[in-house]
PDB file of C-alpha atoms in Angstrom:
ATOM      1  CA  MET Y   1      20.230  -0.891  12.086  1.00  0.00           C
ATOM      2  CA  SER Y   2      18.119   2.205  12.555  1.00  0.00           C
ATOM      3  CA  LYS Y   3      14.375   1.980  12.137  1.00  0.00           C
ATOM      4  CA  SER Y   4      12.136   4.434  10.345  1.00  0.00           C
ATOM      5  CA  TYR Y   5       8.398   4.864  10.486  1.00  0.00           C
ATOM      6  CA  GLY Y   6       5.914   5.765   7.808  1.00  0.00           C
ATOM      7  CA  ILE Y   7       2.298   5.624   6.711  1.00  0.00           C
ATOM      8  CA  ASP Y   8       0.278   4.266   3.835  1.00  0.00           C
ATOM      9  CA  ILE Y   9      -2.434   6.552   2.610  1.00  0.00           C
ATOM     10  CA  SER Y  10      -5.117   6.843  -0.064  1.00  0.00           C
ATOM     11  CA  HIS Y  11      -8.119   8.962  -0.985  1.00  0.00           C
ATOM     12  CA  PHE Y  12      -9.836   7.728   2.176  1.00  0.00           C
ATOM     13  CA  GLN Y  13      -7.629  10.255   3.977  1.00  0.00           C
ATOM     14  CA  SER Y  14      -8.785  13.699   2.894  1.00  0.00           C
ATOM     15  CA  THR Y  15      -6.497  16.239   1.244  1.00  0.00           C
ATOM     16  CA  LYS Y  16      -8.772  19.105   2.340  1.00  0.00           C
ATOM     17  CA  ALA Y  17      -8.624  21.303   5.442  1.00  0.00           C
ATOM     18  CA  PRO Y  18      -9.706  21.273   8.223  1.00  0.00           C
ATOM     19  CA  GLY Y  19     -10.048  17.469   8.192  1.00  0.00           C
ATOM     20  CA  GLY Y  20      -7.080  16.813   5.958  1.00  0.00           C
ATOM     21  CA  VAL Y  21      -3.908  14.917   6.753  1.00  0.00           C
ATOM     22  CA  PRO Y  22      -1.719  16.937   9.187  1.00  0.00           C
ATOM     23  CA  TRP Y  23       1.503  16.356   7.295  1.00  0.00           C
ATOM     24  CA  SER Y  24       3.703  18.570   9.446  1.00  0.00           C
ATOM     25  CA  LEU Y  25       2.609  16.681  12.543  1.00  0.00           C
ATOM     26  CA  LEU Y  26       3.096  13.291  10.916  1.00  0.00           C
ATOM     27  CA  ALA Y  27       6.554  14.290   9.753  1.00  0.00           C
ATOM     28  CA  GLN Y  28       7.640  14.538  13.390  1.00  0.00           C
ATOM     29  CA  THR Y  29       7.516  10.724  13.527  1.00  0.00           C
ATOM     30  CA  ALA Y  30       6.948   9.374  10.017  1.00  0.00           C
ATOM     31  CA  ARG Y  31       9.847   9.443   7.579  1.00  0.00           C
ATOM     32  CA  PHE Y  32       8.123   8.014   4.523  1.00  0.00           C
ATOM     33  CA  ALA Y  33       4.671   7.799   2.934  1.00  0.00           C
ATOM     34  CA  ILE Y  34       3.487   5.145   0.491  1.00  0.00           C
ATOM     35  CA  VAL Y  35       0.521   6.511  -1.425  1.00  0.00           C
ATOM     36  CA  ARG Y  36      -2.087   4.422  -3.212  1.00  0.00           C
ATOM     37  CA  ALA Y  37      -1.675   5.238  -6.880  1.00  0.00           C
ATOM     38  CA  THR Y  38      -4.164   2.835  -8.419  1.00  0.00           C
ATOM     39  CA  TYR Y  39      -6.944   0.417  -7.553  1.00  0.00           C
ATOM     40  CA  GLY Y  40      -6.926  -1.884 -10.545  1.00  0.00           C
ATOM     41  CA  THR Y  41      -7.352   0.471 -13.492  1.00  0.00           C
ATOM     42  CA  TYR Y  42      -8.828   3.214 -11.308  1.00  0.00           C
ATOM     43  CA  ARG Y  43      -6.472   6.087 -10.510  1.00  0.00           C
ATOM     44  CA  ASP Y  44      -6.735   7.266  -6.910  1.00  0.00           C
ATOM     45  CA  PRO Y  45      -7.895  10.910  -7.191  1.00  0.00           C
ATOM     46  CA  SER Y  46      -5.887  12.020  -4.147  1.00  0.00           C
ATOM     47  CA  ALA Y  47      -2.551  10.483  -5.120  1.00  0.00           C
ATOM     48  CA  VAL Y  48      -0.997  13.531  -6.789  1.00  0.00           C
ATOM     49  CA  GLU Y  49      -1.851  15.818  -3.871  1.00  0.00           C
ATOM     50  CA  HIS Y  50      -0.752  13.305  -1.226  1.00  0.00           C
ATOM     51  CA  VAL Y  51       2.611  12.862  -2.959  1.00  0.00           C
ATOM     52  CA  ARG Y  52       3.073  16.627  -3.244  1.00  0.00           C
ATOM     53  CA  ALA Y  53       2.222  17.149   0.423  1.00  0.00           C
ATOM     54  CA  ALA Y  54       4.494  14.325   1.602  1.00  0.00           C
ATOM     55  CA  ARG Y  55       7.412  15.705  -0.379  1.00  0.00           C
ATOM     56  CA  ALA Y  56       6.753  19.193   0.999  1.00  0.00           C
ATOM     57  CA  VAL Y  57       7.427  18.019   4.564  1.00  0.00           C
ATOM     58  CA  GLY Y  58      10.529  16.094   3.543  1.00  0.00           C
ATOM     59  CA  MET Y  59       9.142  12.554   3.533  1.00  0.00           C
ATOM     60  CA  GLN Y  60      10.481   9.818   1.283  1.00  0.00           C
ATOM     61  CA  VAL Y  61       7.709   8.815  -1.134  1.00  0.00           C
ATOM     62  CA  GLY Y  62       6.465   5.573  -2.664  1.00  0.00           C
ATOM     63  CA  LEU Y  63       3.369   4.423  -4.554  1.00  0.00           C
ATOM     64  CA  TYR Y  64       1.319   1.242  -4.291  1.00  0.00           C
ATOM     65  CA  HIS Y  65      -1.106  -0.590  -6.540  1.00  0.00           C
ATOM     66  CA  PHE Y  66      -4.113  -2.570  -5.298  1.00  0.00           C
ATOM     67  CA  PHE Y  67      -4.247  -5.647  -7.525  1.00  0.00           C
ATOM     68  CA  ARG Y  68      -7.642  -6.600  -8.977  1.00  0.00           C
ATOM     69  CA  ILE Y  69      -7.927 -10.125 -10.293  1.00  0.00           C
ATOM     70  CA  GLY Y  70     -10.904  -9.305 -12.535  1.00  0.00           C
ATOM     71  CA  GLN Y  71      -9.106  -6.705 -14.669  1.00  0.00           C
ATOM     72  CA  PRO Y  72      -6.470  -7.226 -17.386  1.00  0.00           C
ATOM     73  CA  VAL Y  73      -2.919  -7.028 -16.070  1.00  0.00           C
ATOM     74  CA  THR Y  74      -1.753  -4.927 -19.041  1.00  0.00           C
ATOM     75  CA  ASP Y  75      -4.430  -2.318 -18.289  1.00  0.00           C
ATOM     76  CA  GLN Y  76      -3.467  -2.246 -14.614  1.00  0.00           C
ATOM     77  CA  VAL Y  77       0.233  -1.778 -15.417  1.00  0.00           C
ATOM     78  CA  ALA Y  78      -0.643   1.015 -17.854  1.00  0.00           C
ATOM     79  CA  ALA Y  79      -2.835   2.761 -15.277  1.00  0.00           C
ATOM     80  CA  PHE Y  80      -0.090   2.606 -12.651  1.00  0.00           C
ATOM     81  CA  CYS Y  81       2.565   3.905 -15.054  1.00  0.00           C
ATOM     82  CA  GLY Y  82       0.358   6.828 -16.045  1.00  0.00           C
ATOM     83  CA  GLN Y  83      -0.383   7.670 -12.429  1.00  0.00           C
ATOM     84  CA  ALA Y  84       3.312   7.451 -11.523  1.00  0.00           C
ATOM     85  CA  LEU Y  85       4.110  10.048 -14.181  1.00  0.00           C
ATOM     86  CA  ALA Y  86       1.266  12.280 -12.990  1.00  0.00           C
ATOM     87  CA  CYS Y  87       2.603  12.093  -9.420  1.00  0.00           C
ATOM     88  CA  GLY Y  88       6.120  13.033 -10.462  1.00  0.00           C
ATOM     89  CA  TYR Y  89       7.419   9.632  -9.364  1.00  0.00           C
ATOM     90  CA  ARG Y  90      11.140   9.408  -9.961  1.00  0.00           C
ATOM     91  CA  ALA Y  91      14.175   7.163  -9.682  1.00  0.00           C
ATOM     92  CA  GLY Y  92      15.289   7.146  -6.056  1.00  0.00           C
ATOM     93  CA  ASP Y  93      11.750   7.083  -4.690  1.00  0.00           C
ATOM     94  CA  ILE Y  94      10.625   3.944  -2.840  1.00  0.00           C
ATOM     95  CA  CYS Y  95       9.979   1.258  -5.446  1.00  0.00           C
ATOM     96  CA  PRO Y  96       6.337   0.430  -6.293  1.00  0.00           C
ATOM     97  CA  ALA Y  97       4.419  -1.882  -4.005  1.00  0.00           C
ATOM     98  CA  LEU Y  98       1.901  -4.452  -5.234  1.00  0.00           C
ATOM     99  CA  ASP Y  99      -0.924  -5.014  -2.750  1.00  0.00           C
ATOM    100  CA  ILE Y 100      -2.159  -8.617  -2.990  1.00  0.00           C
ATOM    101  CA  GLU Y 101      -5.236  -9.173  -0.863  1.00  0.00           C
ATOM    102  CA  ASP Y 102      -8.900 -10.090  -1.360  1.00  0.00           C
ATOM    103  CA  ASP Y 103     -10.602  -8.159  -4.156  1.00  0.00           C
ATOM    104  CA  PRO Y 104     -13.702  -6.885  -2.298  1.00  0.00           C
ATOM    105  CA  LYS Y 105     -16.954  -8.553  -3.393  1.00  0.00           C
ATOM    106  CA  VAL Y 106     -15.144 -10.143  -6.358  1.00  0.00           C
ATOM    107  CA  ALA Y 107     -12.812 -12.916  -5.247  1.00  0.00           C
ATOM    108  CA  GLU Y 108     -10.607 -14.102  -2.416  1.00  0.00           C
ATOM    109  CA  VAL Y 109      -6.906 -14.735  -2.891  1.00  0.00           C
ATOM    110  CA  SER Y 110      -6.316 -18.256  -4.216  1.00  0.00           C
ATOM    111  CA  PRO Y 111      -3.737 -20.213  -6.243  1.00  0.00           C
ATOM    112  CA  SER Y 112      -5.657 -19.218  -9.378  1.00  0.00           C
ATOM    113  CA  TRP Y 113      -4.287 -15.682  -8.871  1.00  0.00           C
ATOM    114  CA  ASP Y 114      -0.662 -16.767  -9.171  1.00  0.00           C
ATOM    115  CA  THR Y 115      -0.059 -16.244 -12.883  1.00  0.00           C
ATOM    116  CA  ALA Y 116      -1.739 -12.837 -13.067  1.00  0.00           C
ATOM    117  CA  ALA Y 117      -0.176 -11.536  -9.846  1.00  0.00           C
ATOM    118  CA  ARG Y 118       3.258 -12.605 -11.033  1.00  0.00           C
ATOM    119  CA  ALA Y 119       2.675 -10.920 -14.405  1.00  0.00           C
ATOM    120  CA  MET Y 120       1.678  -7.714 -12.598  1.00  0.00           C
ATOM    121  CA  THR Y 121       4.839  -7.907 -10.497  1.00  0.00           C
ATOM    122  CA  ASP Y 122       6.965  -8.495 -13.593  1.00  0.00           C
ATOM    123  CA  GLY Y 123       5.373  -5.466 -15.266  1.00  0.00           C
ATOM    124  CA  LEU Y 124       6.209  -3.198 -12.327  1.00  0.00           C
ATOM    125  CA  VAL Y 125       9.766  -4.541 -12.074  1.00  0.00           C
ATOM    126  CA  ALA Y 126      10.284  -4.041 -15.817  1.00  0.00           C
ATOM    127  CA  ASN Y 127       9.123  -0.437 -15.626  1.00  0.00           C
ATOM    128  CA  PHE Y 128      10.582   0.630 -12.269  1.00  0.00           C
ATOM    129  CA  GLY Y 129      13.425  -1.758 -11.434  1.00  0.00           C
ATOM    130  CA  ASP Y 130      11.933  -3.418  -8.354  1.00  0.00           C
ATOM    131  CA  CYS Y 131       8.625  -4.094  -6.616  1.00  0.00           C
ATOM    132  CA  LEU Y 132       7.643  -4.556  -2.993  1.00  0.00           C
ATOM    133  CA  ILE Y 133       5.037  -7.246  -2.417  1.00  0.00           C
ATOM    134  CA  TYR Y 134       2.385  -6.333   0.148  1.00  0.00           C
ATOM    135  CA  VAL Y 135       1.086  -9.702   1.299  1.00  0.00           C
ATOM    136  CA  THR Y 136       0.332 -11.315   4.630  1.00  0.00           C
ATOM    137  CA  GLN Y 137       1.488 -14.730   5.752  1.00  0.00           C
ATOM    138  CA  ARG Y 138      -2.103 -15.916   5.404  1.00  0.00           C
ATOM    139  CA  ASP Y 139      -2.564 -14.627   1.859  1.00  0.00           C
ATOM    140  CA  PHE Y 140       0.850 -15.952   0.821  1.00  0.00           C
ATOM    141  CA  GLY Y 141      -0.446 -19.391   1.808  1.00  0.00           C
ATOM    142  CA  ARG Y 142      -3.741 -18.861  -0.003  1.00  0.00           C
ATOM    143  CA  LEU Y 143      -1.804 -17.803  -3.109  1.00  0.00           C
ATOM    144  CA  GLY Y 144       0.004 -21.151  -3.038  1.00  0.00           C
ATOM    145  CA  LYS Y 145       3.301 -19.975  -1.483  1.00  0.00           C
ATOM    146  CA  PRO Y 146       4.930 -19.149  -4.828  1.00  0.00           C
ATOM    147  CA  ASP Y 147       8.699 -18.711  -4.793  1.00  0.00           C
ATOM    148  CA  TRP Y 148       8.562 -15.531  -6.896  1.00  0.00           C
ATOM    149  CA  VAL Y 149       7.000 -13.637  -3.981  1.00  0.00           C
ATOM    150  CA  LEU Y 150      10.063 -14.389  -1.864  1.00  0.00           C
ATOM    151  CA  ASP Y 151      12.325 -13.055  -4.627  1.00  0.00           C
ATOM    152  CA  ARG Y 152      11.002  -9.539  -3.978  1.00  0.00           C
ATOM    153  CA  PRO Y 153      11.194  -7.308  -0.874  1.00  0.00           C
ATOM    154  CA  LEU Y 154       8.196  -7.866   1.401  1.00  0.00           C
ATOM    155  CA  TRP Y 155       5.733  -5.481   3.029  1.00  0.00           C
ATOM    156  CA  THR Y 156       3.955  -7.573   5.642  1.00  0.00           C
ATOM    157  CA  ALA Y 157       0.910  -6.619   7.696  1.00  0.00           C
ATOM    158  CA  HIS Y 158       0.854  -8.389  11.053  1.00  0.00           C
ATOM    159  CA  TYR Y 159      -1.038  -6.640  13.836  1.00  0.00           C
ATOM    160  CA  THR Y 160       0.673  -8.090  16.869  1.00  0.00           C
ATOM    161  CA  GLY Y 161       2.466  -7.197  20.050  1.00  0.00           C
ATOM    162  CA  ALA Y 162       5.244  -9.649  19.181  1.00  0.00           C
ATOM    163  CA  PRO Y 163       8.743  -8.234  18.646  1.00  0.00           C
ATOM    164  CA  LYS Y 164       8.756  -9.559  15.068  1.00  0.00           C
ATOM    165  CA  PRO Y 165       5.957 -10.248  12.580  1.00  0.00           C
ATOM    166  CA  ALA Y 166       5.002 -13.584  11.036  1.00  0.00           C
ATOM    167  CA  THR Y 167       6.101 -13.318   7.424  1.00  0.00           C
ATOM    168  CA  PRO Y 168       5.732 -15.282   4.173  1.00  0.00           C
ATOM    169  CA  GLY Y 169       8.332 -18.041   4.149  1.00  0.00           C
ATOM    170  CA  ASN Y 170       9.762 -16.574   7.384  1.00  0.00           C
ATOM    171  CA  LYS Y 171      11.669 -14.122   5.188  1.00  0.00           C
ATOM    172  CA  PRO Y 172      12.617 -10.842   6.916  1.00  0.00           C
ATOM    173  CA  CYS Y 173      10.355  -8.083   5.650  1.00  0.00           C
ATOM    174  CA  ALA Y 174      11.413  -4.673   4.397  1.00  0.00           C
ATOM    175  CA  ILE Y 175       8.285  -3.106   5.892  1.00  0.00           C
ATOM    176  CA  TRP Y 176       6.191  -4.251   8.822  1.00  0.00           C
ATOM    177  CA  GLN Y 177       2.737  -2.712   8.972  1.00  0.00           C
ATOM    178  CA  HIS Y 178       1.440  -2.838  12.516  1.00  0.00           C
ATOM    179  CA  ARG Y 179      -0.351  -0.837  15.139  1.00  0.00           C
ATOM    180  CA  VAL Y 180       0.937   0.487  18.430  1.00  0.00           C
ATOM    181  CA  GLY Y 181      -1.244   2.288  20.895  1.00  0.00           C
ATOM    182  CA  PRO Y 182      -3.468   2.761  22.670  1.00  0.00           C
ATOM    183  CA  TYR Y 183      -5.346   5.523  20.892  1.00  0.00           C
ATOM    184  CA  GLN Y 184      -5.917   8.635  23.016  1.00  0.00           C
ATOM    185  CA  ALA Y 185      -8.759  10.787  21.745  1.00  0.00           C
ATOM    186  CA  ASP Y 186      -7.425  13.871  23.546  1.00  0.00           C
ATOM    187  CA  GLY Y 187      -3.782  13.214  22.641  1.00  0.00           C
ATOM    188  CA  PRO Y 188      -1.666  15.420  20.376  1.00  0.00           C
ATOM    189  CA  GLY Y 189      -2.833  15.198  16.806  1.00  0.00           C
ATOM    190  CA  GLY Y 190      -6.234  13.744  17.666  1.00  0.00           C
ATOM    191  CA  ALA Y 191      -7.253  11.068  15.177  1.00  0.00           C
ATOM    192  CA  PHE Y 192      -3.924  11.313  13.355  1.00  0.00           C
ATOM    193  CA  GLN Y 193      -1.598  10.591  16.287  1.00  0.00           C
ATOM    194  CA  PRO Y 194       1.501   9.164  14.583  1.00  0.00           C
ATOM    195  CA  GLN Y 195       2.107   6.658  17.368  1.00  0.00           C
ATOM    196  CA  VAL Y 196      -1.219   4.899  16.700  1.00  0.00           C
ATOM    197  CA  LEU Y 197      -1.309   4.917  12.928  1.00  0.00           C
ATOM    198  CA  ASP Y 198      -0.963   1.625  11.129  1.00  0.00           C
ATOM    199  CA  GLN Y 199       2.746   2.140  10.849  1.00  0.00           C
ATOM    200  CA  ASP Y 200       5.335   0.622   8.605  1.00  0.00           C
ATOM    201  CA  ARG Y 201       8.622  -0.257  10.259  1.00  0.00           C
ATOM    202  CA  ALA Y 202      11.697  -0.899   8.156  1.00  0.00           C
ATOM    203  CA  ASP Y 203      15.155  -2.146   9.093  1.00  0.00           C
ATOM    204  CA  GLY Y 204      17.695  -0.411   6.913  1.00  0.00           C
ATOM    205  CA  PRO Y 205      17.033   1.456   3.667  1.00  0.00           C
ATOM    206  CA  LEU Y 206      13.896   0.756   1.674  1.00  0.00           C
ATOM    207  CA  PRO Y 207      14.191  -0.648  -1.882  1.00  0.00           C
ATOM    208  CA  LEU Y 208      14.169   2.107  -4.471  1.00  0.00           C
ATOM    209  CA  ALA Y 209      12.894   2.607  -8.001  1.00  0.00           C
ATOM    210  CA  THR Y 210      15.869   2.642 -10.356  1.00  0.00           C
ATOM    211  CA  ARG Y 211      14.041   3.702 -13.505  1.00  0.00           C
ATOM    212  CA  ILE Y 212      10.710   5.289 -14.375  1.00  0.00           C
ATOM    213  CA  ALA Y 213       8.280   4.139 -17.053  1.00  0.00           C
ATOM    214  CA  GLY Y 214       8.001   6.608 -19.913  1.00  0.00           C
ATOM    215  CA  ALA Y 215      10.765   8.868 -18.630  1.00  0.00           C
ATOM    216  CA  SER Y 216      13.015   8.027 -21.587  1.00  0.00           C
ATOM    217  CA  GLY Y 217      10.202   7.831 -24.093  1.00  0.00           C
ATOM    218  CA  SER Y 218      10.566   4.069 -24.342  1.00  0.00           C
ATOM    219  CA  THR Y 219       7.137   3.465 -22.853  1.00  0.00           C
ATOM    220  CA  PRO Y 220       4.222   5.217 -24.590  1.00  0.00           C
ATOM    221  CA  PRO Y 221       1.919   7.291 -22.384  1.00  0.00           C
ATOM    222  CA  PRO Y 222      -0.807   4.907 -21.175  1.00  0.00           C
ATOM    223  CA  PRO Y 223      -4.476   5.682 -21.673  1.00  0.00           C
ATOM    224  CA  GLU Y 224      -6.663   6.701 -18.796  1.00  0.00           C
ATOM    225  CA  GLY Y 225      -7.929   3.622 -16.972  1.00  0.00           C
ATOM    226  CA  ALA Y 226     -11.638   2.922 -17.166  1.00  0.00           C
ATOM    227  CA  GLU Y 227     -13.617   3.873 -14.099  1.00  0.00           C
ATOM    228  CA  PRO Y 228     -14.404   0.785 -12.027  1.00  0.00           C
ATOM    229  CA  ASP Y 229     -17.788  -0.277 -10.754  1.00  0.00           C
ATOM    230  CA  HIS Y 230     -17.857   1.832  -7.592  1.00  0.00           C
ATOM    231  CA  SER Y 231     -20.452  -0.457  -6.012  1.00  0.00           C
ATOM    232  CA  LEU Y 232     -17.535  -2.802  -5.346  1.00  0.00           C
ATOM    233  CA  ASP Y 233     -15.936  -0.101  -3.174  1.00  0.00           C
ATOM    234  CA  ASP Y 234     -18.938   0.857  -1.045  1.00  0.00           C
ATOM    235  CA  LEU Y 235     -18.433  -1.578   1.810  1.00  0.00           C
ATOM    236  CA  ARG Y 236     -14.688  -1.050   1.902  1.00  0.00           C
ATOM    237  CA  ALA Y 237     -15.089   2.736   1.855  1.00  0.00           C
ATOM    238  CA  ALA Y 238     -17.569   2.603   4.710  1.00  0.00           C
ATOM    239  CA  ARG Y 239     -15.206   0.499   6.832  1.00  0.00           C
ATOM    240  CA  LEU Y 240     -12.277   2.802   6.155  1.00  0.00           C
ATOM    241  CA  ALA Y 241     -14.275   5.922   6.929  1.00  0.00           C
ATOM    242  CA  ALA Y 242     -15.382   4.387  10.221  1.00  0.00           C
ATOM    243  CA  GLY Y 243     -11.825   3.371  11.022  1.00  0.00           C
ATOM    244  CA  LEU Y 244     -10.525   6.872  10.379  1.00  0.00           C
ATOM    245  CA  THR Y 245     -13.239   8.328  12.607  1.00  0.00           C
ATOM    246  CA  ASP Y 246     -12.112   5.976  15.351  1.00  0.00           C
ATOM    247  CA  GLY Y 247      -8.579   7.285  15.088  1.00  0.00           C
ATOM    248  CA  LEU Y 248      -6.982   4.736  12.807  1.00  0.00           C
ATOM    249  CA  ASP Y 249      -5.200   5.549   9.586  1.00  0.00           C
ATOM    250  CA  LEU Y 250      -6.203   2.490   7.599  1.00  0.00           C
ATOM    251  CA  SER Y 251      -5.614   2.271   3.907  1.00  0.00           C
ATOM    252  CA  HIS Y 252      -6.119  -1.452   4.539  1.00  0.00           C
ATOM    253  CA  ASP Y 253      -9.416  -1.995   6.333  1.00  0.00           C
ATOM    254  CA  ALA Y 254      -9.759  -3.102   9.947  1.00  0.00           C
ATOM    255  CA  GLU Y 255     -11.836  -6.194   9.192  1.00  0.00           C
ATOM    256  CA  SER Y 256      -9.105  -7.527   6.921  1.00  0.00           C
ATOM    257  CA  ALA Y 257      -6.500  -6.653   9.550  1.00  0.00           C
ATOM    258  CA  GLU Y 258      -8.154  -8.952  12.059  1.00  0.00           C
ATOM    259  CA  GLY Y 259      -7.713 -11.877   9.710  1.00  0.00           C
ATOM    260  CA  MET Y 260      -4.252 -10.780   8.655  1.00  0.00           C
ATOM    261  CA  GLY Y 261      -2.851 -10.706  12.164  1.00  0.00           C
ATOM    262  CA  LEU Y 262      -2.434 -14.426  12.767  1.00  0.00           C
ATOM    263  CA  SER Y 263      -1.444 -13.546  16.322  1.00  0.00           C
TER     264      SER Y 263
END
């Protein structure tokens, strides 16, 4: 089957010129973009513009949610649904992705997360028809290896030179997030060279959203999510900014990637 490449992106990648994302250049290699919609109840302020820009260059679009164990699941689902509507998310777009990884400065993934993470997944499936699970082999083990994860399409980060990634339950993944390189500072595109981004590789078509929350009026418009304690983001933001400066497009930080690799 043919392979397609894409990127994941968040507000850590600027929407503003001259340092903004070079979408036309990326579109030469990347075929899809999965944009961070929400971080717990916090709505990523760049999501609407990133989605608009990705669509403008003909990319397939998806949204992802960073799961926060310390916030109510119902509030997180509501925040994501509201952001999806604001972004013009529609049936036929890549289905939502739930990012399950350590909640910075709050808690590490553990079996105690299982019930809440499953409830979050169920909420996204109920509203959008399907849900990718972004989880590494390591974090799948730390979560307790629940069967429900393997019932959903997987987005697996494994930074390796191996021909295939290590995956939860050895299940084939829909998306493989990895890095190929090396980075060339004077290469075309500079820091945004598509061939050295953390890229997602998919075999065959990606799973799609089949319905959209609120589109039929069945789901009431959710309230704005409360602003999170931004002190929790400081270290993560600093790492991501440094990674971008070094030529890496990392919506998932480099320090976590080292542990996620398992290579």
